[in-house]
Amino acid sequence: MEVPNVEISSTETPSPRSSLGIKGIGEGETFGPLCAIPNAIEDAFHMLGMKVRIRDLPITPEKLYRLIQEAKNKNKS
């Protein structure tokens, strides 16, 4: 079987519709985890009877520690 020569090339054009210029191939961007992780942390606090609101990303270990301390102090009041 004879196969003709095939030239393969790639052209990259960033998407103006996403923050990183990426395009999904059957998937969306990575915004899901950015929302899911803070919500999971808030839910964990809620299950312990503590109410917190995460409004600042990224969530660093220091910020998480501060949230825990603030929630404990509010719970004592």
PDB file of C-alpha atoms in Angstrom:
ATOM      1  CA  MET A   1       0.000   0.000   0.000  1.00  0.00           C
ATOM      2  CA  GLU A   2       1.430   3.338  -0.982  1.00  0.00           C
ATOM      3  CA  VAL A   3       0.925   6.340   1.266  1.00  0.00           C
ATOM      4  CA  PRO A   4       1.556   9.889   0.053  1.00  0.00           C
ATOM      5  CA  ASN A   5       3.884  12.160   1.983  1.00  0.00           C
ATOM      6  CA  VAL A   6       1.983  14.050   4.636  1.00  0.00           C
ATOM      7  CA  GLU A   7       3.133  17.325   6.118  1.00  0.00           C
ATOM      8  CA  ILE A   8       1.875  18.031   9.619  1.00  0.00           C
ATOM      9  CA  SER A   9       1.927  21.507  11.100  1.00  0.00           C
ATOM     10  CA  SER A  10       0.472  23.228  14.110  1.00  0.00           C
ATOM     11  CA  THR A  11      -0.724  26.781  14.525  1.00  0.00           C
ATOM     12  CA  GLU A  12      -1.399  28.101  17.994  1.00  0.00           C
ATOM     13  CA  THR A  13      -3.762  30.991  18.507  1.00  0.00           C
ATOM     14  CA  PRO A  14      -4.636  31.964  22.082  1.00  0.00           C
ATOM     15  CA  SER A  15      -8.301  32.313  22.915  1.00  0.00           C
ATOM     16  CA  PRO A  16      -9.398  35.825  23.895  1.00  0.00           C
ATOM     17  CA  ARG A  17     -12.245  34.268  25.912  1.00  0.00           C
ATOM     18  CA  SER A  18     -10.192  32.628  28.653  1.00  0.00           C
ATOM     19  CA  SER A  19      -7.874  34.032  31.278  1.00  0.00           C
ATOM     20  CA  LEU A  20      -4.950  31.843  30.203  1.00  0.00           C
ATOM     21  CA  GLY A  21      -5.643  31.927  26.476  1.00  0.00           C
ATOM     22  CA  ILE A  22      -6.380  28.199  26.474  1.00  0.00           C
ATOM     23  CA  LYS A  23      -9.039  26.382  24.512  1.00  0.00           C
ATOM     24  CA  GLY A  24     -10.813  23.292  25.733  1.00  0.00           C
ATOM     25  CA  ILE A  25     -11.102  20.123  23.717  1.00  0.00           C
ATOM     26  CA  GLY A  26     -14.376  18.799  24.972  1.00  0.00           C
ATOM     27  CA  GLU A  27     -13.683  20.241  28.412  1.00  0.00           C
ATOM     28  CA  GLY A  28     -13.914  23.606  30.056  1.00  0.00           C
ATOM     29  CA  GLU A  29     -11.126  25.449  31.753  1.00  0.00           C
ATOM     30  CA  THR A  30      -9.857  24.715  35.236  1.00  0.00           C
ATOM     31  CA  PHE A  31     -12.271  27.007  37.072  1.00  0.00           C
ATOM     32  CA  GLY A  32     -14.131  24.134  38.744  1.00  0.00           C
ATOM     33  CA  PRO A  33     -11.435  23.261  41.282  1.00  0.00           C
ATOM     34  CA  LEU A  34     -10.872  26.941  42.030  1.00  0.00           C
ATOM     35  CA  CYS A  35     -14.436  27.099  43.329  1.00  0.00           C
ATOM     36  CA  ALA A  36     -14.760  23.569  44.670  1.00  0.00           C
ATOM     37  CA  ILE A  37     -11.809  23.701  47.067  1.00  0.00           C
ATOM     38  CA  PRO A  38     -12.897  26.838  48.983  1.00  0.00           C
ATOM     39  CA  ASN A  39     -16.468  25.509  49.099  1.00  0.00           C
ATOM     40  CA  ALA A  40     -15.247  22.185  50.492  1.00  0.00           C
ATOM     41  CA  ILE A  41     -13.269  24.003  53.195  1.00  0.00           C
ATOM     42  CA  GLU A  42     -16.291  26.150  54.091  1.00  0.00           C
ATOM     43  CA  ASP A  43     -18.450  22.998  54.238  1.00  0.00           C
ATOM     44  CA  ALA A  44     -15.935  21.307  56.543  1.00  0.00           C
ATOM     45  CA  PHE A  45     -16.069  24.284  58.917  1.00  0.00           C
ATOM     46  CA  HIS A  46     -19.876  24.257  58.733  1.00  0.00           C
ATOM     47  CA  MET A  47     -19.949  20.577  59.709  1.00  0.00           C
ATOM     48  CA  LEU A  48     -17.958  21.539  62.821  1.00  0.00           C
ATOM     49  CA  GLY A  49     -20.475  24.264  63.632  1.00  0.00           C
ATOM     50  CA  MET A  50     -18.215  27.103  62.502  1.00  0.00           C
ATOM     51  CA  LYS A  51     -19.078  29.634  59.825  1.00  0.00           C
ATOM     52  CA  VAL A  52     -16.304  31.004  57.598  1.00  0.00           C
ATOM     53  CA  ARG A  53     -16.264  32.771  54.246  1.00  0.00           C
ATOM     54  CA  ILE A  54     -13.267  32.340  51.963  1.00  0.00           C
ATOM     55  CA  ARG A  55     -12.880  35.376  49.741  1.00  0.00           C
ATOM     56  CA  ASP A  56      -9.158  35.379  49.065  1.00  0.00           C
ATOM     57  CA  LEU A  57      -7.350  32.921  46.800  1.00  0.00           C
ATOM     58  CA  PRO A  58      -5.034  31.080  46.751  1.00  0.00           C
ATOM     59  CA  ILE A  59      -5.639  29.332  50.024  1.00  0.00           C
ATOM     60  CA  THR A  60      -2.238  28.952  51.624  1.00  0.00           C
ATOM     61  CA  PRO A  61      -1.519  26.918  54.761  1.00  0.00           C
ATOM     62  CA  GLU A  62      -1.071  30.197  56.649  1.00  0.00           C
ATOM     63  CA  LYS A  63      -4.470  31.503  55.518  1.00  0.00           C
ATOM     64  CA  LEU A  64      -6.116  28.214  56.430  1.00  0.00           C
ATOM     65  CA  TYR A  65      -4.512  28.303  59.880  1.00  0.00           C
ATOM     66  CA  ARG A  66      -5.726  31.889  60.349  1.00  0.00           C
ATOM     67  CA  LEU A  67      -9.264  30.847  59.331  1.00  0.00           C
ATOM     68  CA  ILE A  68      -9.204  28.043  61.898  1.00  0.00           C
ATOM     69  CA  GLN A  69      -8.039  30.393  64.662  1.00  0.00           C
ATOM     70  CA  GLU A  70     -10.640  33.044  63.755  1.00  0.00           C
ATOM     71  CA  ALA A  71     -13.406  30.433  63.658  1.00  0.00           C
ATOM     72  CA  LYS A  72     -12.349  29.087  67.071  1.00  0.00           C
ATOM     73  CA  ASN A  73     -12.346  32.601  68.550  1.00  0.00           C
ATOM     74  CA  LYS A  74     -15.800  33.380  67.105  1.00  0.00           C
ATOM     75  CA  ASN A  75     -17.116  30.102  68.471  1.00  0.00           C
ATOM     76  CA  LYS A  76     -15.939  31.005  71.997  1.00  0.00           C
ATOM     77  CA  SER A  77     -17.837  34.320  71.948  1.00  0.00           C
TER      78      SER A  77
END
